[in-house]
Short mmCIF file of C-alpha atoms and ligand atoms in Angstrom, two decimals:
data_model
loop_
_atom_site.label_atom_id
_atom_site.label_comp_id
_atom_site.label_asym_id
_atom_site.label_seq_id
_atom_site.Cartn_x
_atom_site.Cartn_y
_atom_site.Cartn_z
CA UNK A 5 0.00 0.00 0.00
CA UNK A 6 1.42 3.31 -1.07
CA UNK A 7 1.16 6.06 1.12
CA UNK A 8 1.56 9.64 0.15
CA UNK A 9 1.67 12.29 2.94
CA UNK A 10 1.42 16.30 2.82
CA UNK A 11 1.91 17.83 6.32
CA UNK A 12 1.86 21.59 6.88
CA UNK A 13 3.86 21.85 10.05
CA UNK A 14 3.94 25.39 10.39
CA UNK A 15 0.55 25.38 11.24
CA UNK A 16 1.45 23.13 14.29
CA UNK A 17 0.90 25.42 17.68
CA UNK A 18 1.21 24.00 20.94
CA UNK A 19 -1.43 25.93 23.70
CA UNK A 20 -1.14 25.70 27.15
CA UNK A 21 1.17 23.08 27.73
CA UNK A 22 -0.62 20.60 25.46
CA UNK A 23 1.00 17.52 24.22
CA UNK A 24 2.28 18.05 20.39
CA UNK A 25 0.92 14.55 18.72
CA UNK A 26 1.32 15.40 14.90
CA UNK A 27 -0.09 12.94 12.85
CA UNK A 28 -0.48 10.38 15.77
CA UNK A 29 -3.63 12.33 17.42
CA UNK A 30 -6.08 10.13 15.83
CA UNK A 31 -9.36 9.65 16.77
CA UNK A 32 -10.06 11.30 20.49
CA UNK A 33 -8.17 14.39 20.18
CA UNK A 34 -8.49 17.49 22.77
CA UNK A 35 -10.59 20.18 21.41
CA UNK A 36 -11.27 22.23 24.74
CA UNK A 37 -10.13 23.25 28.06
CA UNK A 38 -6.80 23.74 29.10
CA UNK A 39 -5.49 20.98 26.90
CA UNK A 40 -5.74 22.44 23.29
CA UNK A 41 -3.28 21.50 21.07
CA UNK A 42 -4.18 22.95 17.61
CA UNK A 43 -2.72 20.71 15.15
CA UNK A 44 -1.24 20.71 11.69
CA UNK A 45 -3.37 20.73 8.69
CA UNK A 46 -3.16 17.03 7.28
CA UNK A 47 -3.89 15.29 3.96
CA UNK A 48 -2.86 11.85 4.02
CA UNK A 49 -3.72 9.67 0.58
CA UNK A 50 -3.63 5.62 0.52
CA UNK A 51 -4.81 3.23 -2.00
CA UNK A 52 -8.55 1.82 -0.46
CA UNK A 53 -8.69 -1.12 -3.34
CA UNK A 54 -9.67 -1.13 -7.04
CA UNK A 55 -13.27 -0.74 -8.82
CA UNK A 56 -15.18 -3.49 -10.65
CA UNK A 57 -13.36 -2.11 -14.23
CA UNK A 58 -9.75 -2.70 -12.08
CA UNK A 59 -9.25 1.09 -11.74
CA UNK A 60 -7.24 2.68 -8.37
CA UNK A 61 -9.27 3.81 -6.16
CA UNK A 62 -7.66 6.19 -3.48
CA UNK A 63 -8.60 7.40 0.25
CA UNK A 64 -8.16 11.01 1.46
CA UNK A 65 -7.68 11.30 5.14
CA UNK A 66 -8.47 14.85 5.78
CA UNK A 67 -7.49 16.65 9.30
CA UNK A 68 -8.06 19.80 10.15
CA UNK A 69 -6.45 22.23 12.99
CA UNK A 70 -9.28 21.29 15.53
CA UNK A 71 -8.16 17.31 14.66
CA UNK A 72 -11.50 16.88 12.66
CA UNK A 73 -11.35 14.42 10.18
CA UNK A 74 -12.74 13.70 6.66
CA UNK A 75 -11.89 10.32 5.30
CA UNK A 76 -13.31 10.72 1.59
CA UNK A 77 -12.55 8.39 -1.68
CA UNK A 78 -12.12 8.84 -5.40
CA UNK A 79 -15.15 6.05 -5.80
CA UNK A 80 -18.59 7.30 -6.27
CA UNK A 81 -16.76 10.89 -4.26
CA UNK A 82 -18.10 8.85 -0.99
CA UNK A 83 -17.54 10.70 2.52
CA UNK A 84 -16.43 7.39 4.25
CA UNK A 85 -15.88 8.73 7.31
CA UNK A 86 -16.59 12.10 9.31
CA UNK A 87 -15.52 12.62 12.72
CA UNK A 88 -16.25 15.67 14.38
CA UNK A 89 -16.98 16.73 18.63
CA UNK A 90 -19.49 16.40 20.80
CA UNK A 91 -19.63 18.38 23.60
CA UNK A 92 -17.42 17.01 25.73
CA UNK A 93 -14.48 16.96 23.00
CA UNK A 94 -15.07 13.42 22.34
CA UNK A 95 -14.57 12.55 18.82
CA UNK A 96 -16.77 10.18 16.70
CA UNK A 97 -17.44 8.89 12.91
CA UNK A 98 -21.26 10.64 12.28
CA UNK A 99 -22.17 9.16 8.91
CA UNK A 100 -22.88 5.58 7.92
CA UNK A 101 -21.20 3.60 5.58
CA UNK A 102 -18.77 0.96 5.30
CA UNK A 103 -14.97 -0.19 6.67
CA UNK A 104 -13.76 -1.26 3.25
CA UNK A 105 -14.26 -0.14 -0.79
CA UNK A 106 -15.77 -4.28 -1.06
CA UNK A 107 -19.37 -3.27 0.97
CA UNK A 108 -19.83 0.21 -0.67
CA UNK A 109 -19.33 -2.06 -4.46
CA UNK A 110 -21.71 -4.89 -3.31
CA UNK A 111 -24.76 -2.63 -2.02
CA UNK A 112 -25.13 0.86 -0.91
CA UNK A 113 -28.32 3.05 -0.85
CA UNK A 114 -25.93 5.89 -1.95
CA UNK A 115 -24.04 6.19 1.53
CA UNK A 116 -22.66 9.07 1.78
CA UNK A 117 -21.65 9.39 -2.14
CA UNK A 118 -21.96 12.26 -5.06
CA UNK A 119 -24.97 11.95 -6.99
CA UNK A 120 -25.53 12.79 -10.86
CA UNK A 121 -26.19 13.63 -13.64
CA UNK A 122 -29.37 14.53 -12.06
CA UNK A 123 -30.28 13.84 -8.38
CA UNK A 124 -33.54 12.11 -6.97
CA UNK A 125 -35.73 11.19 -9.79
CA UNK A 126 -36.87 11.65 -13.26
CA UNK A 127 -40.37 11.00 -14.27
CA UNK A 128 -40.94 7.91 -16.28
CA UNK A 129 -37.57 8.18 -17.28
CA UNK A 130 -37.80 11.09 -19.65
CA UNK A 131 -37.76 14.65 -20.79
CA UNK A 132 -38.17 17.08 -24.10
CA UNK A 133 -35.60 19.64 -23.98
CA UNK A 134 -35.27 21.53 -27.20
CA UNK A 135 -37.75 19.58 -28.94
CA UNK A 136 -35.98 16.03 -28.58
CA UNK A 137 -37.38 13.26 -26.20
CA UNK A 138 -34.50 11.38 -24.05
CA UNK A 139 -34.80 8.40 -22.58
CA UNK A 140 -32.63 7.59 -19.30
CA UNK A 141 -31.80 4.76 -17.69
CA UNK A 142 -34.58 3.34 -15.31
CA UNK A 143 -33.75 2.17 -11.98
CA UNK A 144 -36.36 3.27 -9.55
CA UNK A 145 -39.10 0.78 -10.64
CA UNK A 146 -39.99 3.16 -14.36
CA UNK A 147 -38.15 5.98 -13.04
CA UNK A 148 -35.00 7.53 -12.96
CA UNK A 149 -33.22 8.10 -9.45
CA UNK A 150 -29.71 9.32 -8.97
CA UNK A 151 -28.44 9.49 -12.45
CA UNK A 152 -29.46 5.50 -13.35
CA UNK A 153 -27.70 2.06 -13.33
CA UNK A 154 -23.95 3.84 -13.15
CA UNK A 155 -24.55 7.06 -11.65
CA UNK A 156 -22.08 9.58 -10.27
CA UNK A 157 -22.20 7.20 -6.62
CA UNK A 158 -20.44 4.41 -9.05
CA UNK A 159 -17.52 6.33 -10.84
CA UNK A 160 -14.27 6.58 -9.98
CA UNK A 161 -13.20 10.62 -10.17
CA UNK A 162 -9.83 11.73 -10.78
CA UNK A 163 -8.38 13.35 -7.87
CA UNK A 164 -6.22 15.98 -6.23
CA UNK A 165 -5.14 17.41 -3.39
CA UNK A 166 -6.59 21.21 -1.91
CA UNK A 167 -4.86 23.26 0.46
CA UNK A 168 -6.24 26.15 1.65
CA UNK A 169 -5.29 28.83 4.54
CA UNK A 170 -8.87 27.87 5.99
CA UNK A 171 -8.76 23.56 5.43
CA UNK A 172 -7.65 20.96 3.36
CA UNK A 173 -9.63 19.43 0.65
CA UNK A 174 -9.69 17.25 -2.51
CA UNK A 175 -11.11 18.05 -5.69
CA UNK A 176 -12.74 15.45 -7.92
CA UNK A 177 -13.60 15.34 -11.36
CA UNK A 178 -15.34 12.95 -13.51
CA UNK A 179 -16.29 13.60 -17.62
CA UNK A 180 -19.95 12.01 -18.02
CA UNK A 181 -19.63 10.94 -21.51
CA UNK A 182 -22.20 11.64 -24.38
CA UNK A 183 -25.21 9.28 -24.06
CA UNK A 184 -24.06 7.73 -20.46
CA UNK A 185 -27.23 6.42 -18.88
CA UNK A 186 -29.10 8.54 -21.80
CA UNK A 187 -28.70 11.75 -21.04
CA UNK A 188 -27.19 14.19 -23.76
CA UNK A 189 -24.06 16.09 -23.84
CA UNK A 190 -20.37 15.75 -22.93
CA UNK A 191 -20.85 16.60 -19.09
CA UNK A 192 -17.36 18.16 -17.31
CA UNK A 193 -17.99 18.14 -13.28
CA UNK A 194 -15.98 19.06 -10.34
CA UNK A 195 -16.67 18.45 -6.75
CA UNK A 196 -14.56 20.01 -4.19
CA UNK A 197 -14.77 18.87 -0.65
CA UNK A 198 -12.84 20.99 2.01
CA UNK A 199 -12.78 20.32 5.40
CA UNK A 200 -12.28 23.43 7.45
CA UNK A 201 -10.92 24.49 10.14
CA UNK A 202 -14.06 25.76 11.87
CA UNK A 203 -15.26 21.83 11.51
CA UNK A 204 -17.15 22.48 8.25
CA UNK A 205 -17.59 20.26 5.12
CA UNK A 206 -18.11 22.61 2.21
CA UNK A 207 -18.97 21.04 -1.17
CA UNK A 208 -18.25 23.14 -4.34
CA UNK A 209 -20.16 21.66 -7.51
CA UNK A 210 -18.99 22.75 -11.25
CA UNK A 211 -19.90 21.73 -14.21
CA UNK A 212 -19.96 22.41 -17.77
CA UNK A 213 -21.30 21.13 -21.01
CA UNK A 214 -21.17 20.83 -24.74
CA UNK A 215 -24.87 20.13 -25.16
CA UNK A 216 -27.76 21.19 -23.31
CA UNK A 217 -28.87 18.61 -20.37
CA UNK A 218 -30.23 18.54 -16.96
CA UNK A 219 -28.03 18.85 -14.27
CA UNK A 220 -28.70 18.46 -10.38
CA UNK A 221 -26.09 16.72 -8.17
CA UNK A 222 -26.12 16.64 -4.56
CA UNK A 223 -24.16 14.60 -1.42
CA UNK A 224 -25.96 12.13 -0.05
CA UNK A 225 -24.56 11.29 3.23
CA UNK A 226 -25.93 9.81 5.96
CA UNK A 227 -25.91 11.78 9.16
CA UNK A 228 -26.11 10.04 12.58
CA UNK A 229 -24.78 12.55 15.27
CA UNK A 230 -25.20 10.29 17.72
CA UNK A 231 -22.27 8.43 15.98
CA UNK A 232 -24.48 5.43 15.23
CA UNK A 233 -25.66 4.85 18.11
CA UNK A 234 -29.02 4.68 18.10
CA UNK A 235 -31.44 5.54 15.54
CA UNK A 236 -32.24 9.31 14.64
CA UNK A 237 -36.04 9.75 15.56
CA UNK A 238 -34.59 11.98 18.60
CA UNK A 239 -32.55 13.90 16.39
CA UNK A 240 -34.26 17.59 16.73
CA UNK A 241 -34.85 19.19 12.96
CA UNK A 242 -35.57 22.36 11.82
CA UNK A 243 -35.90 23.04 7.57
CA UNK A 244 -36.14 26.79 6.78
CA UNK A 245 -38.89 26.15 4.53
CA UNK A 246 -42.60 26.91 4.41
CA UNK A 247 -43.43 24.51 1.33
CA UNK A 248 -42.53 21.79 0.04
CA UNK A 249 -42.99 19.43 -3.18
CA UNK A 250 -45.80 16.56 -2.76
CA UNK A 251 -45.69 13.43 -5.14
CA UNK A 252 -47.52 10.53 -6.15
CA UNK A 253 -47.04 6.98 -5.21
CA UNK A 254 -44.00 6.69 -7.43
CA UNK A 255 -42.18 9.65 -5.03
CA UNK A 256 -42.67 12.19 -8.11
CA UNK A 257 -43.70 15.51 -7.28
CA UNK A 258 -46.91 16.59 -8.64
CA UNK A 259 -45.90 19.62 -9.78
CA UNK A 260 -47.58 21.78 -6.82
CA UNK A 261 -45.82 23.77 -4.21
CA UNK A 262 -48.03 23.01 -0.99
CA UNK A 263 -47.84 25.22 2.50
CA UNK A 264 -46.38 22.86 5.38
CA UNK A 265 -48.22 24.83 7.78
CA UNK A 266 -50.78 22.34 9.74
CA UNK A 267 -49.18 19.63 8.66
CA UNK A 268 -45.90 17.29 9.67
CA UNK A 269 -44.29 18.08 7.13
CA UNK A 270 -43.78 21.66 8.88
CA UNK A 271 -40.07 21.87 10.40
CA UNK A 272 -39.94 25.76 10.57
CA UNK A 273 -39.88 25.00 14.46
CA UNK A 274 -37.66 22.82 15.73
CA UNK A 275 -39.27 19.23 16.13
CA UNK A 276 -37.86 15.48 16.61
CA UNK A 277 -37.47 13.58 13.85
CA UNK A 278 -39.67 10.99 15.25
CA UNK A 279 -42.39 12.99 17.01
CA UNK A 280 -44.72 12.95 13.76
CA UNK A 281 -43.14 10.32 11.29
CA UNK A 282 -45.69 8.01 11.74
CA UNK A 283 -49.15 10.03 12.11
CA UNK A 284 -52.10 9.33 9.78
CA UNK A 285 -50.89 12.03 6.71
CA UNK A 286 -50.95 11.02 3.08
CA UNK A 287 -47.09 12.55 2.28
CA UNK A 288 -46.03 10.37 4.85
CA UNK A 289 -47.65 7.12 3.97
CA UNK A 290 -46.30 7.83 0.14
CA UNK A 291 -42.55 8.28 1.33
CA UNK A 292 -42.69 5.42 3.84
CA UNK A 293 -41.88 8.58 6.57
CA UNK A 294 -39.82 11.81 5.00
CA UNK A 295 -38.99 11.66 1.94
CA UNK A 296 -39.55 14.74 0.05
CA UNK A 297 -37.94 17.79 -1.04
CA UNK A 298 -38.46 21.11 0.68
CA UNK A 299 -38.69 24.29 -1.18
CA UNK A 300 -35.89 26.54 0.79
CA UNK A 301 -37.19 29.69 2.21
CA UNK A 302 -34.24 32.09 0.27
CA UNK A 303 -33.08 35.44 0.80
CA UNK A 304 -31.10 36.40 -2.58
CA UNK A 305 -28.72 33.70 -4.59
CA UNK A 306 -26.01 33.33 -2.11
CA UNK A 307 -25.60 30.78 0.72
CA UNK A 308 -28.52 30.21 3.14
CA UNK A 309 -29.68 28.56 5.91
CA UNK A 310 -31.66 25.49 4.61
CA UNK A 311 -31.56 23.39 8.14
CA UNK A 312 -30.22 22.36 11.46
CA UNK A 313 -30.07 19.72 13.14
CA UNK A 314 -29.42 19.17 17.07
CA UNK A 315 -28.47 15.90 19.06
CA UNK A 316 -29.68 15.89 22.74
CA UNK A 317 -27.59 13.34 24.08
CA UNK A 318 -24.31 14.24 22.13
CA UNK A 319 -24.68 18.12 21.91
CA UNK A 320 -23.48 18.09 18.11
CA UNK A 321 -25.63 20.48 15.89
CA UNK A 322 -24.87 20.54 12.42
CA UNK A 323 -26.56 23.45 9.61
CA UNK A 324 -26.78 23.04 5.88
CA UNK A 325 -26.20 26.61 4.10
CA UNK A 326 -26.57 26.16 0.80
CA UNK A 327 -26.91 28.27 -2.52
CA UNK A 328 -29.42 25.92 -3.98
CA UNK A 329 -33.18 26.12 -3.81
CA UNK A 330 -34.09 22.90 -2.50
CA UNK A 331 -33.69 20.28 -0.03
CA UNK A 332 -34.30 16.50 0.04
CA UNK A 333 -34.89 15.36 3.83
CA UNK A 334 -35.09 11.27 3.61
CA UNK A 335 -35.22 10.13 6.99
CA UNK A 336 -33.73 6.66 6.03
CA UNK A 337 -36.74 4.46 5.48
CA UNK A 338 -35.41 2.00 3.38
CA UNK A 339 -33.04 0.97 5.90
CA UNK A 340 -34.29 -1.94 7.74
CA UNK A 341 -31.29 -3.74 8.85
CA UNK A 342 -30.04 -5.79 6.37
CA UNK A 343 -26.88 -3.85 5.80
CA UNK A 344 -24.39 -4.12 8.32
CA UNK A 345 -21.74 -1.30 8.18
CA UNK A 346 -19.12 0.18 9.80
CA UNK A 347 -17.99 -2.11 13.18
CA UNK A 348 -20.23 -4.38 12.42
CA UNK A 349 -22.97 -2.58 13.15
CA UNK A 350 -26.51 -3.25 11.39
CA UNK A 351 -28.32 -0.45 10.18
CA UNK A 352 -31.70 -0.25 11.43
CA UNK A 353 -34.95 1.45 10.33
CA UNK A 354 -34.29 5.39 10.09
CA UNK A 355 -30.12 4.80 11.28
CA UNK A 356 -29.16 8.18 9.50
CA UNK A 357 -31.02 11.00 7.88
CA UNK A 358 -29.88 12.95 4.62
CA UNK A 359 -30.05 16.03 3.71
CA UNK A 360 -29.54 16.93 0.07
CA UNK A 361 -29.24 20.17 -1.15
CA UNK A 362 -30.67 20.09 -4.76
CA UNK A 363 -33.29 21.69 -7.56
CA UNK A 364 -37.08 19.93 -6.91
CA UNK A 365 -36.67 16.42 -8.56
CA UNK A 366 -38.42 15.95 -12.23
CA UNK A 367 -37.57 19.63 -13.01
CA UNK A 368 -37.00 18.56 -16.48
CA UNK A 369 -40.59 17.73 -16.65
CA UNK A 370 -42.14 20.56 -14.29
CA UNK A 371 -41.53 23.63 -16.19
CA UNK A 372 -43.00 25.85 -13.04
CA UNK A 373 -39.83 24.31 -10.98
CA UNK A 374 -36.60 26.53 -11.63
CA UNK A 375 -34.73 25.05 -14.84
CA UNK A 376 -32.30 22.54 -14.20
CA UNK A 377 -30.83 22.96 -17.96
CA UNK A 378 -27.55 23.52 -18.29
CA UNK A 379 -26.13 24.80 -22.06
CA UNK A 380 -22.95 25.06 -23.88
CA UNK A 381 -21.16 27.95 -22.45
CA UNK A 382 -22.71 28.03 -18.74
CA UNK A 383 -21.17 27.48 -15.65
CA UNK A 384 -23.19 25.26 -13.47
CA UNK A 385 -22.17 26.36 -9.87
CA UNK A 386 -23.49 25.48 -6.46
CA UNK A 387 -22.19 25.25 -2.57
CA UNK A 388 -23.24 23.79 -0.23
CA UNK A 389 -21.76 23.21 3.85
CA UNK A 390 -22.44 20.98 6.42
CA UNK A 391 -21.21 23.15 9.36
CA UNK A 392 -20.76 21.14 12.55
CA UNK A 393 -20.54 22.31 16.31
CA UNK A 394 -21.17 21.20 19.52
CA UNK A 395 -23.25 22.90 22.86
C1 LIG B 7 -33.24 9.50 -1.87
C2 LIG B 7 -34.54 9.11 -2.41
C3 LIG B 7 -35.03 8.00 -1.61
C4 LIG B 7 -34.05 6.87 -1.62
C5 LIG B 7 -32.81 7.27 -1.05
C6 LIG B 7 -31.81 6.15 -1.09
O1 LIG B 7 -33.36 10.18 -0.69
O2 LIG B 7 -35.49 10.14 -2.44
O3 LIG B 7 -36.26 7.60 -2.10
O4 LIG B 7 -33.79 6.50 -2.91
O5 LIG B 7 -32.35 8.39 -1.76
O6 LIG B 7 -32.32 4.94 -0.74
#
C-alpha cells in the first residue's frame, strides 16, 4: 500500500502546555479546556482497493487544525468517514457507511456518495428539452433516481489534493460521456470537498457542457450525530422552509408547491425527527416517513440557511447553508437492517437521515420548478456546507 503524505507543520501550535501529537492524534483528540493543542493541517492519501473495471481507487484522510477528520474516496466521491466533537471533546465517525471499498461495491443506498447527472428522480424516465425526447436509464421501478444504473455514486473521479489557509480538501472530477445512462451532452464536473478548520464540510459543484442537459447533483450522506448509536427519531430538525414538493405513489412531485403549515411536514420549528413520522398524513404514507424535497425559504442567490439539526444526548448540531433552492430530507426508510456497516454494526430502520441540497426532482418535466438545464457555455455552480458544532 502506497502512502503519500502532505503535512503543513507550520501550522502546528502547541497551547497551554498541550501535548504536540502530529499525525499520531487520531481519533479522540483534545478540542477544549486547558489541553488544546491545535494541530497541523493534514492530507494523508492511501490506496482503499480497485473498482469493478480494475481502476485505483484512493482514500483522502483529511485533518483539520481542531483534529476533525474527513476520510473521503475517489469512488462514487463517498464521505467514508466524518468525525467531528461532541460536547465534551469526544470525537466520533457521524455518517454511515462501510470499513472497506468491497461493501460500498456490493450494495449501498448511496451512503454518503456524489450523486448525478441529475439527483432524486426523473419522471418515467424522460424529458423534451429543445424539442428532442431522451430516454434515461430506469432504476427506480420506471423511473430515474440518482443518475441510473452507473450514476455519479459508481464512478471513480480523478483526484487531487486542496490546500487552503482555511482547510484541506480534494477536488474530484469525472467527464460524463455523451449518451451515459441517456442523457445528452459531454458533461465536465468538479466536486470540491474541504474540510475546514471551523469543523465544516463545504462542497463546491462545477460543471460544464457541450450540449444542453439537466443537471442536479447533490451529497448524499448519511448523518447520525449520535455516531451510530441509536437511531435518529430523537434527532431535533428544523428546515427553513414553508413549502414543500408533494408526489404521487412513485415519489414524483406533482408539480404543486403546498404550505407545510398544519401539517408534519412543517419543520420551521424545531421538532424530533420521530415525534410525527408516523401520524395518519398522506405525504407520509407515500414516502414510507420523509422523503420529500423542501422548497428553501431564500433570501437572494447566495448561501442560506436550509436546516439544522441538534443531538440531545451528544450536543453536536450541524446546519446546511446552501446556494441551492431545494432540499431533500429522507429520513432513512429504506433501511431496515439488512446492511451491516461500519464495526459491524446493522443499520436499522431510520439509522441516518440525509439532507440533500438540490433543484425539486423531475424539473426537467415541471416547467413551473426553476430550470435545471444547463447549455454550452454556462457554468453550473453550487455550494453547499455541512457546518458542525457542539453545545
Ligand atoms: C433519496 C430518495 C429516496 C431513496 C434514497 C436512497 O433520498 O429520495 O427515495 O432513494 O435516496 O435509498
Amino acid at each position: 500500500m502506497s502512502t503519500r503524505t502532505w503535512r503543513l507543520a507550520a501550522f502546528a501550535v502547541v497551547l497551554a502546555g498541550a501535548m504536540i501529537v502530529l499525525g499520531s492524534c487520531k481519533s479522540s483528540c483534545p478540542i477544549s479546556g486547558s489541553n488544546v493543542a491545535k494541530q497541523a493541517m493534514d492530507i494523508d492519501v492511501t490506496t482503499f482497493g480497485k473498482s469493478p473495471d480494475g481502476k485505483e481507487v484512493r482514500l483522502y484522510t483529511l485533518r483539520n487544525t481542531k483534529g476533525a477528520t474527513a476520510t473521503i474516496m475517489t469512488y462514487g466521491a463517498i464521505v467514508v468517514s466524518l468525525e467531528m466533537p461532541d460536547s465534551k471533546g469526544q470525537m466520533d465517525d457521524i455518517v454511515l457507511g462501510y470499513d472497506n471499498l468491497d461493501g460500498y461495491l456490493e450494495v449501498s443506498p448511496y451512503f454518503g456518495a456524489i450523486v448525478g447527472r441529475y439527483g432524486n428522480r426523473i419522471g418515467k424516465g424522460e424529458f423534451t428539452l429543445d424539442g428532442v425526447t431522451y430516454k434515461l436509464a430506469t432504476n427506480d421501478n420506471a423511473n430515474h433516481l440518482h443518475g441510473g444504473i452507473k450514476g455519479f455514486d459508481k464512478v471513480v473521479w480523478e483526484d487531487k489534493p486542496v490546500w487552503k489557509a482555511d482547510g484541506v480538501g480534494v477536488e474530484l472530477s469525472y467527464l460524463s460521456k455523451d449518451g451515459e445512462e441517456g442523457y445528452p451532452g459531454n458533461l465536465k464536473a468538479t466536486v470540491t470537498y474541504l474540510l475546514t478548520n471551523k469543523n465544516e464540510l463545504r462542497i463546491d459543484y462545477f460543471a460544464t457542457t457541450d450540449r444542453a442537459t439537466p443537471v442536479n447533483l447533490t451529497h448524499h450522506g448519511y448523518f447520525n450525530l449520535t455516531g451510530g448509536e441509536r437511531d435518529i427519531l430523537g434527532h431535533v430538525l428544523m428546515l427553513n422552509a414553508d413549502r414543500f414538493t408533494p408526489v404521487d405513489a412513485g415519489l414524483i412531485p406533482t408539480g404543486e408547491l403546498q404550505p407545510v403549515a398544519g401539517t408534519p411536514m412543517d419543520f420551521t420549528k424545531p421538532t424530533p425527527i420521530g415525534e410525527r413520522i408516523e401520524v395518519d398524513f398522506e405525504q407520509l404514507k407515500l414516502g414510507g416517513g420523509y422523503d420529500h424535497n423542501w422548497v428553501l425559504n431564500r433570501t437572494g442567490g447566495g448561501l442560506s440557511l436550509a436546516a439544522r439539526v441538534s443531538e440531545p444526548t451528544t450536543g453536536r448540531v450541524v446546519e446546511v447553508w446552501t446556494t441551492q433552492p431545494g432540499v431533500q430530507f429522507y429520513a432513512g426508510n429504506f433501511l431496515d437492517g439488512t446492511i451491516t456497516g461500519k464495526g459491524g454494526r446493522g443499520y436499522q430502520h431510520r439509522w441516518g437521515f440525509c439532507l440533500e441540497t438540490q433543484h425539486y426532482p423531475d424539473s426537467p418535466n415541471k416547467p413551473n420548478f426553476p430550470s435545471t438545464i444547463l447549455r454550452p457555455g454556462e457554468r453550473y455552480e453550487t455550494t453547499t456546507i455541512y457546518r458542525f458544532s457542539a453545545k
